[in-house]
mmCIF file of C-alpha atoms in Angstrom:
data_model
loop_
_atom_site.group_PDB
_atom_site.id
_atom_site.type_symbol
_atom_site.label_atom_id
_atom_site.label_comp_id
_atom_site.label_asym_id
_atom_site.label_seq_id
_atom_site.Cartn_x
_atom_site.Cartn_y
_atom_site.Cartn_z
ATOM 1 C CA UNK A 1008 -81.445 46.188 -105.546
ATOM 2 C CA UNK A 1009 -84.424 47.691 -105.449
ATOM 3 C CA UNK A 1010 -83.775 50.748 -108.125
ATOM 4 C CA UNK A 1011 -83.626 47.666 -110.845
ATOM 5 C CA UNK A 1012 -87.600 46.615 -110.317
ATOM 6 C CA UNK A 1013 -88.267 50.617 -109.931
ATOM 7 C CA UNK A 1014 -91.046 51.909 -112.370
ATOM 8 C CA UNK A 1015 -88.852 55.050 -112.865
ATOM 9 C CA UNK A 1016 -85.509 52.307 -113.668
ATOM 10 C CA UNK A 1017 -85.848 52.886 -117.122
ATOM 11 C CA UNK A 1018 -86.856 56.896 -117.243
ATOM 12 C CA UNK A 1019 -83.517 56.728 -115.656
ATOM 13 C CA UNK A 1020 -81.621 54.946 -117.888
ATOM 14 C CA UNK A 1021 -83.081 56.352 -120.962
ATOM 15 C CA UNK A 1022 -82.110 59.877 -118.993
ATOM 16 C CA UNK A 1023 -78.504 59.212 -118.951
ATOM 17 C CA UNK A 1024 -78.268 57.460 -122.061
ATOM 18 C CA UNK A 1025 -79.774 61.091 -123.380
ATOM 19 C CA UNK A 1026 -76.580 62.879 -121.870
ATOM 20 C CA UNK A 1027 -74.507 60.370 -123.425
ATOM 21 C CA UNK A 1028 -75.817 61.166 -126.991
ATOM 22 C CA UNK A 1029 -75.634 65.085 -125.897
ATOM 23 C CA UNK A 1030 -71.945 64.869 -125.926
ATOM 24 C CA UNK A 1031 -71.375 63.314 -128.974
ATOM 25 C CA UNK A 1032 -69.863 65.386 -131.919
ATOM 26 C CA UNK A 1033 -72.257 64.022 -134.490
ATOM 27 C CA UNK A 1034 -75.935 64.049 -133.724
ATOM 28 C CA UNK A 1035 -78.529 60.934 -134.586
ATOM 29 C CA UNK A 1036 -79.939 61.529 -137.892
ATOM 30 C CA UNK A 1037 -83.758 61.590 -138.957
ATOM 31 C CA UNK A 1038 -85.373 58.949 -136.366
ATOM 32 C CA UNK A 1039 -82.303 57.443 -134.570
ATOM 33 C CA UNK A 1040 -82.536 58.583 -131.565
ATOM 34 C CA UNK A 1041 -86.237 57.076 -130.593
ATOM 35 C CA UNK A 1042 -84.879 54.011 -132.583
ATOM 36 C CA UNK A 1043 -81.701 53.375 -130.208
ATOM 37 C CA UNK A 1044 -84.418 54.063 -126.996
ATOM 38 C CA UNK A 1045 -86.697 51.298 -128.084
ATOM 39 C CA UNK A 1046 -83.666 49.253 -128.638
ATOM 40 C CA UNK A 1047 -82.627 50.144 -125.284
ATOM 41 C CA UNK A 1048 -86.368 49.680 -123.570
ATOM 42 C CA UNK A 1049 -86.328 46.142 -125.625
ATOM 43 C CA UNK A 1050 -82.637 45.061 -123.964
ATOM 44 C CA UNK A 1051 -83.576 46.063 -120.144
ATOM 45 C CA UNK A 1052 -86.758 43.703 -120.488
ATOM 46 C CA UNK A 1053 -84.663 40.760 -121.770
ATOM 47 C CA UNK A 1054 -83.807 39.586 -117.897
ATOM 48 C CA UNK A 1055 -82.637 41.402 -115.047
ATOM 49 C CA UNK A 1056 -79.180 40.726 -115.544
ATOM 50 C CA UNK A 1057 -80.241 42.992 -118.911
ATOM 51 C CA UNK A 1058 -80.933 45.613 -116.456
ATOM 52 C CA UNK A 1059 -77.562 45.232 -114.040
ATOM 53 C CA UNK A 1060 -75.656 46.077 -117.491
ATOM 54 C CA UNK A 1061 -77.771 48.678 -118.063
ATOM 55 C CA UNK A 1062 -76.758 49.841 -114.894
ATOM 56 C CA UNK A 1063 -73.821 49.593 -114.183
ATOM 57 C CA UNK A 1064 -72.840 51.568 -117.659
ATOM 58 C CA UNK A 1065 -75.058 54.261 -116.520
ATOM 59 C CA UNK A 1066 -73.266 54.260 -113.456
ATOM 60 C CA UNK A 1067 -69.723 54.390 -115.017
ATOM 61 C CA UNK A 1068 -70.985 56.466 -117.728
ATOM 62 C CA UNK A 1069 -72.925 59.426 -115.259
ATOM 63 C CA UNK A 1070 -69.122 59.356 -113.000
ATOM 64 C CA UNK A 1071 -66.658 59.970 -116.246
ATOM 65 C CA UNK A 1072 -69.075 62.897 -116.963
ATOM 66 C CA UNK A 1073 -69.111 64.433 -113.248
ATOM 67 C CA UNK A 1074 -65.513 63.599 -112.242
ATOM 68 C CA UNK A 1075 -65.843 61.145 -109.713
ATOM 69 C CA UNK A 1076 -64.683 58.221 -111.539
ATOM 70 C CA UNK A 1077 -63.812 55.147 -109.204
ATOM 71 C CA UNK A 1078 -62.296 52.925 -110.701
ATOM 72 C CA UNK A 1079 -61.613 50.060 -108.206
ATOM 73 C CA UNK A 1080 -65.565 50.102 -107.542
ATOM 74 C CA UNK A 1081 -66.390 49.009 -111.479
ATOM 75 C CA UNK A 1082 -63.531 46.992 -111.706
ATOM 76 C CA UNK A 1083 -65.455 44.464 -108.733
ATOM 77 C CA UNK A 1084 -68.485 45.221 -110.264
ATOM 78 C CA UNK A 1085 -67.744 44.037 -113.593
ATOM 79 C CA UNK A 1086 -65.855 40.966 -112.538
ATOM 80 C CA UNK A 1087 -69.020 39.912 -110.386
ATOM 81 C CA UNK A 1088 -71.071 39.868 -113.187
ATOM 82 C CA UNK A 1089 -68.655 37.940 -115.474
ATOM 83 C CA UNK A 1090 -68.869 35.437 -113.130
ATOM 84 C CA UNK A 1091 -72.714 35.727 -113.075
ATOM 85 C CA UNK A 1092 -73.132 35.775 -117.054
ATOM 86 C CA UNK A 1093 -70.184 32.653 -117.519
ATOM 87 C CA UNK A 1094 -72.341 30.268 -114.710
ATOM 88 C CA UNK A 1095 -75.785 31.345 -116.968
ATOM 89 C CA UNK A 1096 -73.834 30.382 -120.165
ATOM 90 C CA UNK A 1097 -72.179 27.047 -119.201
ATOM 91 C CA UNK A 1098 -75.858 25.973 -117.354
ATOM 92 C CA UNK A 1099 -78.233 27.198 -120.304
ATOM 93 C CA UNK A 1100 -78.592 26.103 -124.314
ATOM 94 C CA UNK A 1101 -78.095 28.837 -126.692
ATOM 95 C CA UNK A 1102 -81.402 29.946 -126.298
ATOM 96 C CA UNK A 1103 -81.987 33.333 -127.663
ATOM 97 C CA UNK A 1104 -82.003 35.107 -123.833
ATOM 98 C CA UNK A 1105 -78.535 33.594 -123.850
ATOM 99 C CA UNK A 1106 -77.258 34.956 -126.395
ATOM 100 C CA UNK A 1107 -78.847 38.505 -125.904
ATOM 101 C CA UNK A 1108 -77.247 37.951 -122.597
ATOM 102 C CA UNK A 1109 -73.620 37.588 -124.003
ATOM 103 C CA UNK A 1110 -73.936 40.113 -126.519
ATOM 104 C CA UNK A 1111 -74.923 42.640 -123.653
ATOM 105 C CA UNK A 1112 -72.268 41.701 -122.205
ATOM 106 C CA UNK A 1113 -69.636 42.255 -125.190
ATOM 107 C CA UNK A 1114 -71.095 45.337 -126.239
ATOM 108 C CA UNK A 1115 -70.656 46.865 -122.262
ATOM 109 C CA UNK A 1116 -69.185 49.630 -122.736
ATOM 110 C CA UNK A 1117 -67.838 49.066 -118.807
ATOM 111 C CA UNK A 1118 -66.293 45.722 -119.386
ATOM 112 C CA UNK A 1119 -64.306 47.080 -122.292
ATOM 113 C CA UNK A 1120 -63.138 50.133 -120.708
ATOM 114 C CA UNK A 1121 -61.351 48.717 -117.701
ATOM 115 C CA UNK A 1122 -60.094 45.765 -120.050
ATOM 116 C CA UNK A 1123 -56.737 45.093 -121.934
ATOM 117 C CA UNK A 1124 -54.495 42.881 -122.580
ATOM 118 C CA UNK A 1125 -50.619 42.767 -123.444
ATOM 119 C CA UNK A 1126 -50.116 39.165 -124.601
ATOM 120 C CA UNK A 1127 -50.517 37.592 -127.826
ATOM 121 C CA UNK A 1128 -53.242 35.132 -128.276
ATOM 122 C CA UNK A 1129 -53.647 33.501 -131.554
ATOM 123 C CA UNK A 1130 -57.036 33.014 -133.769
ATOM 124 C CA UNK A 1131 -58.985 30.032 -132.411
ATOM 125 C CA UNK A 1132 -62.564 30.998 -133.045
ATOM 126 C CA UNK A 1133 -64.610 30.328 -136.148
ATOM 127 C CA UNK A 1134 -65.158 33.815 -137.897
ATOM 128 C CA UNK A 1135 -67.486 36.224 -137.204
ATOM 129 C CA UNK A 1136 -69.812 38.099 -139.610
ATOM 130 C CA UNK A 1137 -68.363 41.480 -139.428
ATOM 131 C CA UNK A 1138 -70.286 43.508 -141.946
ATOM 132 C CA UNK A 1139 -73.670 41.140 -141.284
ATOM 133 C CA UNK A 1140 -73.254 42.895 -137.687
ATOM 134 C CA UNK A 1141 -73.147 45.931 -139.450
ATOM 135 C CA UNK A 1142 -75.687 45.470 -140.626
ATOM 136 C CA UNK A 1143 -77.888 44.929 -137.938
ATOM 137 C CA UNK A 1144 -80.033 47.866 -136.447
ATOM 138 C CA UNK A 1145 -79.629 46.847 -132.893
ATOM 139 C CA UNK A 1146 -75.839 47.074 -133.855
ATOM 140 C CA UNK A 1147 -75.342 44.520 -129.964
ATOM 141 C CA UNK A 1148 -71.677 43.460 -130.915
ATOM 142 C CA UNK A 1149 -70.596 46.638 -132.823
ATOM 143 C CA UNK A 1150 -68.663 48.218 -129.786
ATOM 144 C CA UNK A 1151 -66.349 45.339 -128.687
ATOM 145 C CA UNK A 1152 -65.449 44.721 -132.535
ATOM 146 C CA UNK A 1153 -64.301 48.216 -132.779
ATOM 147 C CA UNK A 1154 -62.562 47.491 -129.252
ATOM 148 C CA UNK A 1155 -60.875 44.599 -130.421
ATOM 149 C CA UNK A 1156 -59.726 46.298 -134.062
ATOM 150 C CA UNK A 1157 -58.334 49.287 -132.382
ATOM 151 C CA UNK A 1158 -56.446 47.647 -129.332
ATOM 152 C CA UNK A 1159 -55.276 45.334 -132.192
ATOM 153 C CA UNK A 1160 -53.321 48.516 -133.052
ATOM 154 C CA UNK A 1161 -52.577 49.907 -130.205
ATOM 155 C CA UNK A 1162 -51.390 46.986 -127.834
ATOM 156 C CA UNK A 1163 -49.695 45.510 -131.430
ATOM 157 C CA UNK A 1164 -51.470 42.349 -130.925
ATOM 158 C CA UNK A 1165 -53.648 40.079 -132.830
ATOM 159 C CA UNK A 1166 -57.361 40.346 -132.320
ATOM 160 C CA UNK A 1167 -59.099 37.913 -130.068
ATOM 161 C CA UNK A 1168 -61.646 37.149 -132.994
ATOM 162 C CA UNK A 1169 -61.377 36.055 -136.559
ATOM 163 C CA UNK A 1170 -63.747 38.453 -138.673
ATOM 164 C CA UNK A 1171 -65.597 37.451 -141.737
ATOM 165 C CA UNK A 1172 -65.994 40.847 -143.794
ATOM 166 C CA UNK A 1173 -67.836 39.623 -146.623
ATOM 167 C CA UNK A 1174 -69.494 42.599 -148.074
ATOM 168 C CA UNK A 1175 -72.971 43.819 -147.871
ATOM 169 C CA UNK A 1176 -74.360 46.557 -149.071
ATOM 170 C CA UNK A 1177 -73.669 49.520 -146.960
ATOM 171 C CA UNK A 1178 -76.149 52.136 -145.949
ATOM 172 C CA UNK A 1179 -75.950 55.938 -147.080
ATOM 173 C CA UNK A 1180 -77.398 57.015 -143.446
ATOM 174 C CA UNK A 1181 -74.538 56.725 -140.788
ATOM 175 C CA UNK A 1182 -74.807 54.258 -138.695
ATOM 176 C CA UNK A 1183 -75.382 55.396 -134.900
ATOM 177 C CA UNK A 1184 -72.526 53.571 -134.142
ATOM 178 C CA UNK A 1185 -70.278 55.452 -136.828
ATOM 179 C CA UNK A 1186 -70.995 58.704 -136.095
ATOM 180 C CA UNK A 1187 -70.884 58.149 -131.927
ATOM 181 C CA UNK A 1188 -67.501 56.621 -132.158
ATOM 182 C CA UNK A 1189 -66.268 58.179 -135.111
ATOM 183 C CA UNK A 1190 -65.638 55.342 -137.148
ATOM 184 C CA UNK A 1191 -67.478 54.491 -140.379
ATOM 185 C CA UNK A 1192 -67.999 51.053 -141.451
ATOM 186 C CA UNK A 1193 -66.305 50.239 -144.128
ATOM 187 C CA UNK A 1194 -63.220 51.150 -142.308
ATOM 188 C CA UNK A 1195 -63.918 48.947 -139.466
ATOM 189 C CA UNK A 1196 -63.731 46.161 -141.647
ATOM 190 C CA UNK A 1197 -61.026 47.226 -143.696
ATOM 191 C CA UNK A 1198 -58.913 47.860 -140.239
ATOM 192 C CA UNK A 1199 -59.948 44.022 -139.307
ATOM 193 C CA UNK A 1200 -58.507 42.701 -142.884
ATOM 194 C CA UNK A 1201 -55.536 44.908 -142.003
ATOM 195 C CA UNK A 1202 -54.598 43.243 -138.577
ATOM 196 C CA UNK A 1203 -55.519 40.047 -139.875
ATOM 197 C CA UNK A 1204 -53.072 40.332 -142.593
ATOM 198 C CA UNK A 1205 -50.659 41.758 -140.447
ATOM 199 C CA UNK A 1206 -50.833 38.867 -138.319
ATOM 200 C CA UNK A 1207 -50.704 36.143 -140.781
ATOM 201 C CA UNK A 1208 -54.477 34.849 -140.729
ATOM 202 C CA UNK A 1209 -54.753 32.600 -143.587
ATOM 203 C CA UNK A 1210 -57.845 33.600 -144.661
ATOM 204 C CA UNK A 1211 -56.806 37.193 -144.962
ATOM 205 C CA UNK A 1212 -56.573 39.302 -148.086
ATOM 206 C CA UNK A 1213 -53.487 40.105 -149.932
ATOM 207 C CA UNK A 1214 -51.880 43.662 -149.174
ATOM 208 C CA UNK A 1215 -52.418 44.694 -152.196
ATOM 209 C CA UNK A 1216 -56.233 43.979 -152.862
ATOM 210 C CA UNK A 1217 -56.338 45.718 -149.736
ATOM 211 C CA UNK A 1218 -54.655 49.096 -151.200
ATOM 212 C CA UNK A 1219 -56.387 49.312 -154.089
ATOM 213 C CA UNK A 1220 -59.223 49.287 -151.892
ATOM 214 C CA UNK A 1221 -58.325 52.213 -150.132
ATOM 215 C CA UNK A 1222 -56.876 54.023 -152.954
ATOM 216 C CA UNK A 1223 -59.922 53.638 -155.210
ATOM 217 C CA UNK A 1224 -62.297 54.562 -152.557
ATOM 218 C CA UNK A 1225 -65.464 56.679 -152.781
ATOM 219 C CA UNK A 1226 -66.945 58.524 -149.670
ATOM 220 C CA UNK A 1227 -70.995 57.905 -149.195
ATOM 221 C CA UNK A 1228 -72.803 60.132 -150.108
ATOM 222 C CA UNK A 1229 -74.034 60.956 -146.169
ATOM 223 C CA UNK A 1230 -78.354 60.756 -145.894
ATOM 224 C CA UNK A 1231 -79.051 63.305 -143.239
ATOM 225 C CA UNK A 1232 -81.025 65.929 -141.602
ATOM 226 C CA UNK A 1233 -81.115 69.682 -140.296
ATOM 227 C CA UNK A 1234 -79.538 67.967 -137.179
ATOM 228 C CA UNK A 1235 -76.524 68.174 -139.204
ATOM 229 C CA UNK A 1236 -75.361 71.606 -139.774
ATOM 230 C CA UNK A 1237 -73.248 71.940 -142.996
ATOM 231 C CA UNK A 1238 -69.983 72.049 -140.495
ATOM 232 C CA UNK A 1239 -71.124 68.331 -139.715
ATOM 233 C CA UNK A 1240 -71.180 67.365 -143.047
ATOM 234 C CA UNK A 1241 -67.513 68.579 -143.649
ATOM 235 C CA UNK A 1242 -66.142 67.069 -140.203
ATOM 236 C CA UNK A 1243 -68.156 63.766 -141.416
ATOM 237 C CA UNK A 1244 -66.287 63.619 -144.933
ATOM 238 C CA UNK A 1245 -62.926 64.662 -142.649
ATOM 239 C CA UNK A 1246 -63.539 61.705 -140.947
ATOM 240 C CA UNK A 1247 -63.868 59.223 -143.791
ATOM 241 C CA UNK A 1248 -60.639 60.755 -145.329
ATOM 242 C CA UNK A 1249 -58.852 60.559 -141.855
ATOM 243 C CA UNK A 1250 -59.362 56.858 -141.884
ATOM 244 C CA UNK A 1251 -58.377 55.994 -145.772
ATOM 245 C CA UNK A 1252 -55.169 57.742 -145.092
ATOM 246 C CA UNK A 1253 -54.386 55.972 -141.698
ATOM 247 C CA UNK A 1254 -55.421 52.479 -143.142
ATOM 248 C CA UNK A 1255 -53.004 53.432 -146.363
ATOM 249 C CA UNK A 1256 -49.966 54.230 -143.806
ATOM 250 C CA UNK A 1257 -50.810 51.317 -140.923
ATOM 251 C CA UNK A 1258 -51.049 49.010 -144.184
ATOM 252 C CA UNK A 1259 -47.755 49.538 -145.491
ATOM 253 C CA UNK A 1260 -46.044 50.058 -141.993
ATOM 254 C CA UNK A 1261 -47.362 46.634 -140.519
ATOM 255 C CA UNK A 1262 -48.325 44.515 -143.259
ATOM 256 C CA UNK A 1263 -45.555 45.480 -145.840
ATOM 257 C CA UNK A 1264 -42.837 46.466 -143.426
ATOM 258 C CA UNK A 1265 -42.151 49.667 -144.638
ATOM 259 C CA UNK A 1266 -39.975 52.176 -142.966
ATOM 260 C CA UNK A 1267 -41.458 55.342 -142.201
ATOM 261 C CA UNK A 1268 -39.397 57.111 -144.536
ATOM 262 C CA UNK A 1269 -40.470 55.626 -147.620
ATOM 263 C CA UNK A 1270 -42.598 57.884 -149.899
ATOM 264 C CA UNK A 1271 -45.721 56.197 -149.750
ATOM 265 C CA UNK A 1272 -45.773 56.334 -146.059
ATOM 266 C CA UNK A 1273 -44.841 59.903 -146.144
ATOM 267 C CA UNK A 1274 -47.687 61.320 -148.236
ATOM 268 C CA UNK A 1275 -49.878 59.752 -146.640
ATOM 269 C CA UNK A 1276 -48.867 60.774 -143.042
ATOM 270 C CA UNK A 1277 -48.276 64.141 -144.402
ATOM 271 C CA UNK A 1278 -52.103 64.117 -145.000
ATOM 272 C CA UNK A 1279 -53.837 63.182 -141.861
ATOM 273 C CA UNK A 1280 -53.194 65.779 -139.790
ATOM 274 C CA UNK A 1281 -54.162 68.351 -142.665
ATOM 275 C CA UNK A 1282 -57.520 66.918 -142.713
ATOM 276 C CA UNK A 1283 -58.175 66.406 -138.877
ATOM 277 C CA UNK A 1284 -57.280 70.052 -139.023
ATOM 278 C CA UNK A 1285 -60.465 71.376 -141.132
ATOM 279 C CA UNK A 1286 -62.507 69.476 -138.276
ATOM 280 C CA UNK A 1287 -64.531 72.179 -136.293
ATOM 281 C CA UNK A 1288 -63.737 72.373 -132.947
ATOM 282 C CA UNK A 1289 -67.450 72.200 -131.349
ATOM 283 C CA UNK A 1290 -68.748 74.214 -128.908
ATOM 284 C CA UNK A 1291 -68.889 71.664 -126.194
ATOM 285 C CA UNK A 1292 -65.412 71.184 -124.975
ATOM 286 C CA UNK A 1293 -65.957 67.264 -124.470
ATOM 287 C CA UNK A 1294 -67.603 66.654 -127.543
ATOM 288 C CA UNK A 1295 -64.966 65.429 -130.084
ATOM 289 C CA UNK A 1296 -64.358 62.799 -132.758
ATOM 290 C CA UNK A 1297 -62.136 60.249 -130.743
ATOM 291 C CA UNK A 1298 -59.016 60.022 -133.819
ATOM 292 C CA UNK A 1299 -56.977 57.901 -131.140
ATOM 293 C CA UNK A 1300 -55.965 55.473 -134.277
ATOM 294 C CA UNK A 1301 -54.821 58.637 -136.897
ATOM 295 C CA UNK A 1302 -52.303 60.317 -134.234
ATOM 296 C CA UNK A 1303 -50.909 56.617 -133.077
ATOM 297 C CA UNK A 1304 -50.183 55.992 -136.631
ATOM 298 C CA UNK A 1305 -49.024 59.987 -137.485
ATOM 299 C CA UNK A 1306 -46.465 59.742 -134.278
ATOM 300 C CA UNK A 1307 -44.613 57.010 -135.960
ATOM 301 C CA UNK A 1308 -43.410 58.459 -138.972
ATOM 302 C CA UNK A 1309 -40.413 60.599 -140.214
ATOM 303 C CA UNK A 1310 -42.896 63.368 -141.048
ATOM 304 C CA UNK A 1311 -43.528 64.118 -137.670
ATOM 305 C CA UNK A 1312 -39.847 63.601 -136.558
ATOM 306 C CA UNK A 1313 -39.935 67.625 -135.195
ATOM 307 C CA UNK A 1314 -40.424 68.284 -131.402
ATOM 308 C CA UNK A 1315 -43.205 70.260 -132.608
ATOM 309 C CA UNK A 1316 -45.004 67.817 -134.123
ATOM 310 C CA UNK A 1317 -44.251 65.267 -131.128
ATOM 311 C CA UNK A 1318 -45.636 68.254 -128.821
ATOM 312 C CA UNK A 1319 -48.792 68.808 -130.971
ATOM 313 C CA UNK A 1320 -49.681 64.974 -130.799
ATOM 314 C CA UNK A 1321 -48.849 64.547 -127.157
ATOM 315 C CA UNK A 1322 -50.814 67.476 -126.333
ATOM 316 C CA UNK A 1323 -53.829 66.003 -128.075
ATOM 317 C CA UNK A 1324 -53.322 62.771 -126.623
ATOM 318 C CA UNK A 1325 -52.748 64.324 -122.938
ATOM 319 C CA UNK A 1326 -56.179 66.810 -123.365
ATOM 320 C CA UNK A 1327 -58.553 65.128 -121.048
ATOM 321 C CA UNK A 1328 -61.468 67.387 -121.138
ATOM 322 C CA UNK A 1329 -60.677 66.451 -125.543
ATOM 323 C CA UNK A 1330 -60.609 62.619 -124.732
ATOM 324 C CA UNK A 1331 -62.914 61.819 -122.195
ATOM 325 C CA UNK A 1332 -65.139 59.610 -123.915
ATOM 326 C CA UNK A 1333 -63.029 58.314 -126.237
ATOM 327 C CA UNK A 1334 -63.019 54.460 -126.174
ATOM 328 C CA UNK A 1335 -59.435 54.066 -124.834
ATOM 329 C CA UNK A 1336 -57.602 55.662 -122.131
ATOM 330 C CA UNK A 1337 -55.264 57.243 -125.042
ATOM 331 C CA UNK A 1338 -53.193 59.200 -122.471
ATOM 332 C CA UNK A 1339 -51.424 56.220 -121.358
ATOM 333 C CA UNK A 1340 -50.024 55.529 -124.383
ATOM 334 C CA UNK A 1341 -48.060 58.509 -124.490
ATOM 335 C CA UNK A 1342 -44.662 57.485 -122.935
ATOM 336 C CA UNK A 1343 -45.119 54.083 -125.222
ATOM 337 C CA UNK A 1344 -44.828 57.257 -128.326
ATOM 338 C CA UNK A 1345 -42.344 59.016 -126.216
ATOM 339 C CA UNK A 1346 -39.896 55.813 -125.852
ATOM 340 C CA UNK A 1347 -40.711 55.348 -129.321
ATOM 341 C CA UNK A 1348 -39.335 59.264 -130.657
ATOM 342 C CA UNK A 1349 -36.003 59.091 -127.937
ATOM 343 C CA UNK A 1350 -35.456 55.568 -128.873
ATOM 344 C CA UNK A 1351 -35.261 53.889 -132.108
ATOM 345 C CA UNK A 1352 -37.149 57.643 -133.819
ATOM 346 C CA UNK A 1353 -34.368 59.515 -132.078
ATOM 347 C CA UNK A 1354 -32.351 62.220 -134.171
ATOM 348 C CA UNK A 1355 -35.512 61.571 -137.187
ATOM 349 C CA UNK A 1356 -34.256 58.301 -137.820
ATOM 350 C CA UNK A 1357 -37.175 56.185 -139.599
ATOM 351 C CA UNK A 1358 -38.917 53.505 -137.883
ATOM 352 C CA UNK A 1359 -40.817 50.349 -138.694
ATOM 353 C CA UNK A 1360 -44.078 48.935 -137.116
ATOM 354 C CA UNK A 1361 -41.520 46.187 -135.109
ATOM 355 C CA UNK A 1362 -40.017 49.780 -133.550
ATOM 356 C CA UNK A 1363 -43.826 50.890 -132.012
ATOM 357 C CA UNK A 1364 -44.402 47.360 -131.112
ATOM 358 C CA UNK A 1365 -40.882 47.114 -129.120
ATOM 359 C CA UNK A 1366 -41.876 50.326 -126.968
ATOM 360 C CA UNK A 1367 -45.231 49.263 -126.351
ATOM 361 C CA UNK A 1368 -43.484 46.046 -125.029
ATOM 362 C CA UNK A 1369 -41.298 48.008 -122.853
ATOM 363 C CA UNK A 1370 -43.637 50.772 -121.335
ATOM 364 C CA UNK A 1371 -46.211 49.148 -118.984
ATOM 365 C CA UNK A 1372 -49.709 50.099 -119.735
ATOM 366 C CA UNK A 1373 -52.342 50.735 -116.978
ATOM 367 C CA UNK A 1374 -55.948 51.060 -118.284
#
């Protein structure tokens, strides 16, 4: 294809990738945003494989925006090149092209959004450094870790890759990838402990280290800029708060099996939605902080056992203008909540993780 050798191919890219970071709620703090296009010029000179990726996201990315999705088109796309980047990894050595070829790959945010899976598959890798990824500025593998935590959750499945989340030192300026997809680090990893723990890893923390974690936590203190407007700052510590209270509540409901009724539950649930509800609304109707994770956990308690409180989440969860670019197709997992409240949640009855993970079971999901 002639666009890929194009002296104006990466003008374009850059271009779109600009949009992209338009419509995020947060915006890139101090240099960030000439740091993630030199990352970007330094990928799409890797190989020209580097630059079908590069493509083909742009592609996907520039139709969710206008409205002309096609999602049959991507779907053969993407499945091409996985058979293009599985022939260059089973012929080559893991030379360092390889492996920035398979980490573009992981961290397409293409491949991930047309990709799920509903059966259980249990740990067989070696860990992977979760918070030395972190810790990385070009950040390659951060979006198909936070794909894997989250449709850990959702799909109530184990995660296709063991994490190491031995701490580093974490940095006081948001990560890009934080404030993009709403989710600061130190949750990430704590979700990953959670699932792991939920699912019986044996290298996995104990519950309770775990809570105390979350319990005794301190927000960062956030490094930023005048890009960040003092409504940013509030939504930012929102955010944080969002998170410890979810963890708290998806800790004791899947790793302790605790019924939804039970106190500590409760207060926490009771919470969440307070706090996502001091988030401003901004002034671009697609730019919002993607809290997929907080209203799946929310919907499952007693505390929200009121049709109004089922209507508010569903709403949320059915705004498509509001979710757009969130990472998951959070729509679709509305009748798995729905089975969930007229089934075993009917009448306000409490319910236990094993009640979400039933429905989800039942109700077919189509990403």
């Amino acid at each position: 294809m002639a666009i890929l050798s194009s002296p104006q191919f990466e003008d374009y890219i850059l271009l779109n990738f600009g949009r992209m970071l338009d419509l995020s709620y947060f915006k890139p703090v101090k240099d960030q945003k000439q740091a993630m296009f030199k990352m970007t010029i330094a990928r799409l000179r890797t190989s020209p494989i580097t630059r079908w990726f590069a493509l083909l996201d742009t592609k996907l990315c520039a139709s969710v925006i206008e409205g002309t999705l096609q999602p049959q088109l991507y779907i053969d796309w993407i499945r091409d090149l996985e058979i293009i980047v599985k022939d260059k990894l089973v012929q080559d050595s893991p030379s360092k092209e390889t492996r920035i070829l398979l980490a573009n790959w992981l961290s397409s945010p293409a491949q991930s959004q047309f990709k799920s899976s509903g059966t259980q598959r249990p740990y067989s890798c070696r860990p992977h450094t979760l918070t030395r990824t972190m810790a990385r500025k070009c950040g390659l593998d951060l979006y198909p870790t936070t794909m894997d935590c989250t449709c850990a959750v959702a799909f109530g499945v184990p995660q296709q890759v063991e994490y190491d989340v031995s701490c580093t030192p974490l940095s006081s300026t948001p990560h890009p990838h934080e404030w993009i997809h709403g989710t600061p680090t130190e949750f990430l990893v704590l979700l990953a402990e959670i699932n792991a723990s939920r699912d019986g890893c044996p290298r996995a923390r104990g519950w309770k280290d775990i809570e105390h974690e979350l319990v005794t936590w301190m927000g960062r203190p956030t490094q930023h800029d005048e890009t960040w407007e003092s409504w940013m700052v509030v939504a930012w510590l929102a955010v944080q708060e969002s998170w410890r209270l979810t963890l708290l509540a998806y800790l004791y409901l899947a790793v302790c099996g605790a019924s939804s009724d039970e106190p500590r539950v409760q207060m926490c649930v009771s919470q969440i939605l307070q706090v996502i509800g001091t988030v401003k609304k901004h002034e671009s109707p697609h730019a919002s902080i993607p809290f997929f994770i907080q209203y799946l956990i929310a919907s499952k308690v007693g505390i929200c056992a009121s049709r109004e409180k089922h209507r508010w989440i569903r709403n949320k969860m059915l705004n498509k203008t509001e979710t757009k670019f969130w990472k998951v197709q959070v729509e679709e997992f509305v009748p798995v909540l729905e089975h969930l409240w007229h089934g075993a949640g009917s009448g306000g009855r409490p319910v236990r993780w094993c009640d979400y993970v039933y429905s989800r079971e039942v109700i077919p999901i189509v990403l």
